[in-house]
């Protein structure tokens, strides 16, 4: 058998060792490359229905409820320190509601939508 060193070539490695190294590398890659969404752990269907996005040109944040029919929801925006920047309740909301960002500085914020006892948090970037 051949002793394994840091300068080994694939040709010199025994097949079992090579197989085990490849299996471990692929396993580690699959484990650490899982797609994840920060701050979101709600139901997949509901989470994808609610969309929060910004439009820097119009200085607005938009909340789209998609095909969900919500009687009302509470929308809050927090800055990075946890300070509440926007807090409003929308009754009988339209499919897309807008909120002004004219008084907000550039930066990263958290948008929180609360409805029917559920809470969904989305990251917002104001440019």
PDB file of C-alpha atoms in Angstrom:
ATOM      1  CA  UNK A   1       0.000   0.000   0.000  1.00  0.00           C
ATOM      2  CA  UNK A   2       0.963   3.610  -0.517  1.00  0.00           C
ATOM      3  CA  UNK A   3       1.303   6.002   2.429  1.00  0.00           C
ATOM      4  CA  UNK A   4      -1.007   8.988   2.096  1.00  0.00           C
ATOM      5  CA  UNK A   5       0.574  12.423   2.124  1.00  0.00           C
ATOM      6  CA  UNK A   6      -0.562  15.945   1.311  1.00  0.00           C
ATOM      7  CA  UNK A   7       1.011  15.668  -2.144  1.00  0.00           C
ATOM      8  CA  UNK A   8      -0.803  12.478  -3.181  1.00  0.00           C
ATOM      9  CA  UNK A   9      -2.272  12.194  -6.622  1.00  0.00           C
ATOM     10  CA  UNK A  10      -5.599  10.497  -7.213  1.00  0.00           C
ATOM     11  CA  UNK A  11      -3.786   7.754  -9.117  1.00  0.00           C
ATOM     12  CA  UNK A  12      -1.776   6.751  -6.031  1.00  0.00           C
ATOM     13  CA  UNK A  13      -4.726   6.602  -3.614  1.00  0.00           C
ATOM     14  CA  UNK A  14      -6.465   3.347  -2.881  1.00  0.00           C
ATOM     15  CA  UNK A  15     -10.111   3.315  -4.069  1.00  0.00           C
ATOM     16  CA  UNK A  16     -11.676   2.804  -0.622  1.00  0.00           C
ATOM     17  CA  UNK A  17      -9.814   5.759   0.877  1.00  0.00           C
ATOM     18  CA  UNK A  18     -10.684   7.937  -2.121  1.00  0.00           C
ATOM     19  CA  UNK A  19     -14.349   6.897  -1.889  1.00  0.00           C
ATOM     20  CA  UNK A  20     -14.529   7.734   1.841  1.00  0.00           C
ATOM     21  CA  UNK A  21     -12.858  11.125   1.377  1.00  0.00           C
ATOM     22  CA  UNK A  22     -15.190  11.997  -1.509  1.00  0.00           C
ATOM     23  CA  UNK A  23     -18.234  10.842   0.460  1.00  0.00           C
ATOM     24  CA  UNK A  24     -17.224  12.990   3.448  1.00  0.00           C
ATOM     25  CA  UNK A  25     -16.547  16.028   1.249  1.00  0.00           C
ATOM     26  CA  UNK A  26     -19.894  15.728  -0.530  1.00  0.00           C
ATOM     27  CA  UNK A  27     -21.702  15.189   2.773  1.00  0.00           C
ATOM     28  CA  UNK A  28     -20.104  18.290   4.272  1.00  0.00           C
ATOM     29  CA  UNK A  29     -20.920  20.311   1.155  1.00  0.00           C
ATOM     30  CA  UNK A  30     -24.557  19.245   1.257  1.00  0.00           C
ATOM     31  CA  UNK A  31     -24.811  19.958   4.984  1.00  0.00           C
ATOM     32  CA  UNK A  32     -23.324  23.448   4.872  1.00  0.00           C
ATOM     33  CA  UNK A  33     -24.864  24.571   1.578  1.00  0.00           C
ATOM     34  CA  UNK A  34     -28.502  24.139   2.549  1.00  0.00           C
ATOM     35  CA  UNK A  35     -30.610  27.065   1.436  1.00  0.00           C
ATOM     36  CA  UNK A  36     -32.068  28.937   4.357  1.00  0.00           C
ATOM     37  CA  UNK A  37     -33.951  32.127   4.911  1.00  0.00           C
ATOM     38  CA  UNK A  38     -32.983  34.236   7.861  1.00  0.00           C
ATOM     39  CA  UNK A  39     -35.773  35.127  10.275  1.00  0.00           C
ATOM     40  CA  UNK A  40     -38.440  33.144   8.443  1.00  0.00           C
ATOM     41  CA  UNK A  41     -39.855  29.928   9.834  1.00  0.00           C
ATOM     42  CA  UNK A  42     -43.532  30.187   8.974  1.00  0.00           C
ATOM     43  CA  UNK A  43     -45.660  28.044   6.725  1.00  0.00           C
ATOM     44  CA  UNK A  44     -44.144  27.836   3.244  1.00  0.00           C
ATOM     45  CA  UNK A  45     -47.372  28.695   1.402  1.00  0.00           C
ATOM     46  CA  UNK A  46     -48.251  31.714   3.541  1.00  0.00           C
ATOM     47  CA  UNK A  47     -44.687  32.982   3.595  1.00  0.00           C
ATOM     48  CA  UNK A  48     -44.530  33.044  -0.189  1.00  0.00           C
ATOM     49  CA  UNK A  49     -47.891  34.796  -0.462  1.00  0.00           C
ATOM     50  CA  UNK A  50     -46.759  37.820   1.563  1.00  0.00           C
ATOM     51  CA  UNK A  51     -44.161  39.874  -0.265  1.00  0.00           C
ATOM     52  CA  UNK A  52     -42.469  42.989   1.098  1.00  0.00           C
ATOM     53  CA  UNK A  53     -40.312  45.037  -1.254  1.00  0.00           C
ATOM     54  CA  UNK A  54     -38.882  48.532  -1.535  1.00  0.00           C
ATOM     55  CA  UNK A  55     -38.754  51.004  -4.395  1.00  0.00           C
ATOM     56  CA  UNK A  56     -36.018  53.567  -3.812  1.00  0.00           C
ATOM     57  CA  UNK A  57     -37.108  55.733  -6.744  1.00  0.00           C
ATOM     58  CA  UNK A  58     -40.608  56.180  -5.313  1.00  0.00           C
ATOM     59  CA  UNK A  59     -39.409  56.111  -1.673  1.00  0.00           C
ATOM     60  CA  UNK A  60     -41.938  53.450  -0.708  1.00  0.00           C
ATOM     61  CA  UNK A  61     -42.194  50.048   0.914  1.00  0.00           C
ATOM     62  CA  UNK A  62     -44.828  47.810  -0.632  1.00  0.00           C
ATOM     63  CA  UNK A  63     -46.639  44.936   1.079  1.00  0.00           C
ATOM     64  CA  UNK A  64     -48.361  42.507  -1.270  1.00  0.00           C
ATOM     65  CA  UNK A  65     -50.723  39.915   0.200  1.00  0.00           C
ATOM     66  CA  UNK A  66     -50.935  37.944  -3.036  1.00  0.00           C
ATOM     67  CA  UNK A  67     -54.029  35.773  -3.081  1.00  0.00           C
ATOM     68  CA  UNK A  68     -54.400  35.811   0.718  1.00  0.00           C
ATOM     69  CA  UNK A  69     -57.561  37.484   1.959  1.00  0.00           C
ATOM     70  CA  UNK A  70     -56.685  39.323   5.148  1.00  0.00           C
ATOM     71  CA  UNK A  71     -59.222  41.392   7.068  1.00  0.00           C
ATOM     72  CA  UNK A  72     -56.444  43.369   8.694  1.00  0.00           C
ATOM     73  CA  UNK A  73     -52.765  43.224   9.524  1.00  0.00           C
ATOM     74  CA  UNK A  74     -50.254  45.140  11.596  1.00  0.00           C
ATOM     75  CA  UNK A  75     -47.128  46.305   9.756  1.00  0.00           C
ATOM     76  CA  UNK A  76     -44.038  47.473  11.616  1.00  0.00           C
ATOM     77  CA  UNK A  77     -40.584  48.471  10.449  1.00  0.00           C
ATOM     78  CA  UNK A  78     -37.641  48.302  12.857  1.00  0.00           C
ATOM     79  CA  UNK A  79     -34.178  49.730  12.367  1.00  0.00           C
ATOM     80  CA  UNK A  80     -31.074  47.729  13.222  1.00  0.00           C
ATOM     81  CA  UNK A  81     -31.172  48.928  16.857  1.00  0.00           C
ATOM     82  CA  UNK A  82     -34.757  47.729  17.349  1.00  0.00           C
ATOM     83  CA  UNK A  83     -36.365  51.170  17.208  1.00  0.00           C
ATOM     84  CA  UNK A  84     -39.847  51.174  15.659  1.00  0.00           C
ATOM     85  CA  UNK A  85     -39.812  53.368  12.542  1.00  0.00           C
ATOM     86  CA  UNK A  86     -43.267  52.540  11.146  1.00  0.00           C
ATOM     87  CA  UNK A  87     -46.198  51.009  13.007  1.00  0.00           C
ATOM     88  CA  UNK A  88     -49.600  50.874  11.385  1.00  0.00           C
ATOM     89  CA  UNK A  89     -52.686  48.698  11.205  1.00  0.00           C
ATOM     90  CA  UNK A  90     -54.348  48.216   7.832  1.00  0.00           C
ATOM     91  CA  UNK A  91     -58.031  47.247   7.904  1.00  0.00           C
ATOM     92  CA  UNK A  92     -59.477  45.638   4.772  1.00  0.00           C
ATOM     93  CA  UNK A  93     -56.162  46.111   2.955  1.00  0.00           C
ATOM     94  CA  UNK A  94     -55.779  46.257  -0.800  1.00  0.00           C
ATOM     95  CA  UNK A  95     -53.741  43.547  -2.529  1.00  0.00           C
ATOM     96  CA  UNK A  96     -50.742  45.926  -2.510  1.00  0.00           C
ATOM     97  CA  UNK A  97     -50.339  48.569   0.193  1.00  0.00           C
ATOM     98  CA  UNK A  98     -47.602  51.196   0.214  1.00  0.00           C
ATOM     99  CA  UNK A  99     -45.739  52.898   3.051  1.00  0.00           C
ATOM    100  CA  UNK A 100     -43.521  55.953   2.653  1.00  0.00           C
ATOM    101  CA  UNK A 101     -39.777  55.703   3.307  1.00  0.00           C
ATOM    102  CA  UNK A 102     -39.148  59.414   2.699  1.00  0.00           C
ATOM    103  CA  UNK A 103     -38.136  60.002   6.354  1.00  0.00           C
ATOM    104  CA  UNK A 104     -35.950  56.883   6.591  1.00  0.00           C
ATOM    105  CA  UNK A 105     -32.172  56.836   6.222  1.00  0.00           C
ATOM    106  CA  UNK A 106     -30.370  54.415   3.950  1.00  0.00           C
ATOM    107  CA  UNK A 107     -29.780  51.086   5.646  1.00  0.00           C
ATOM    108  CA  UNK A 108     -31.128  47.676   6.556  1.00  0.00           C
ATOM    109  CA  UNK A 109     -34.462  47.342   8.326  1.00  0.00           C
ATOM    110  CA  UNK A 110     -36.801  44.569   9.403  1.00  0.00           C
ATOM    111  CA  UNK A 111     -40.398  44.582   8.213  1.00  0.00           C
ATOM    112  CA  UNK A 112     -42.795  42.630  10.452  1.00  0.00           C
ATOM    113  CA  UNK A 113     -46.301  41.664   9.384  1.00  0.00           C
ATOM    114  CA  UNK A 114     -48.644  40.362  12.082  1.00  0.00           C
ATOM    115  CA  UNK A 115     -51.985  38.822  11.152  1.00  0.00           C
ATOM    116  CA  UNK A 116     -54.290  36.135  12.562  1.00  0.00           C
ATOM    117  CA  UNK A 117     -51.858  35.489  15.431  1.00  0.00           C
ATOM    118  CA  UNK A 118     -48.967  34.870  13.018  1.00  0.00           C
ATOM    119  CA  UNK A 119     -45.853  36.928  12.427  1.00  0.00           C
ATOM    120  CA  UNK A 120     -43.634  37.090   9.361  1.00  0.00           C
ATOM    121  CA  UNK A 121     -40.382  39.051   9.302  1.00  0.00           C
ATOM    122  CA  UNK A 122     -38.677  40.253   6.122  1.00  0.00           C
ATOM    123  CA  UNK A 123     -35.390  42.091   5.582  1.00  0.00           C
ATOM    124  CA  UNK A 124     -35.692  45.481   3.874  1.00  0.00           C
ATOM    125  CA  UNK A 125     -32.873  47.464   2.279  1.00  0.00           C
ATOM    126  CA  UNK A 126     -33.424  51.196   1.828  1.00  0.00           C
ATOM    127  CA  UNK A 127     -30.995  52.758  -0.660  1.00  0.00           C
TER     128      UNK A 127
END
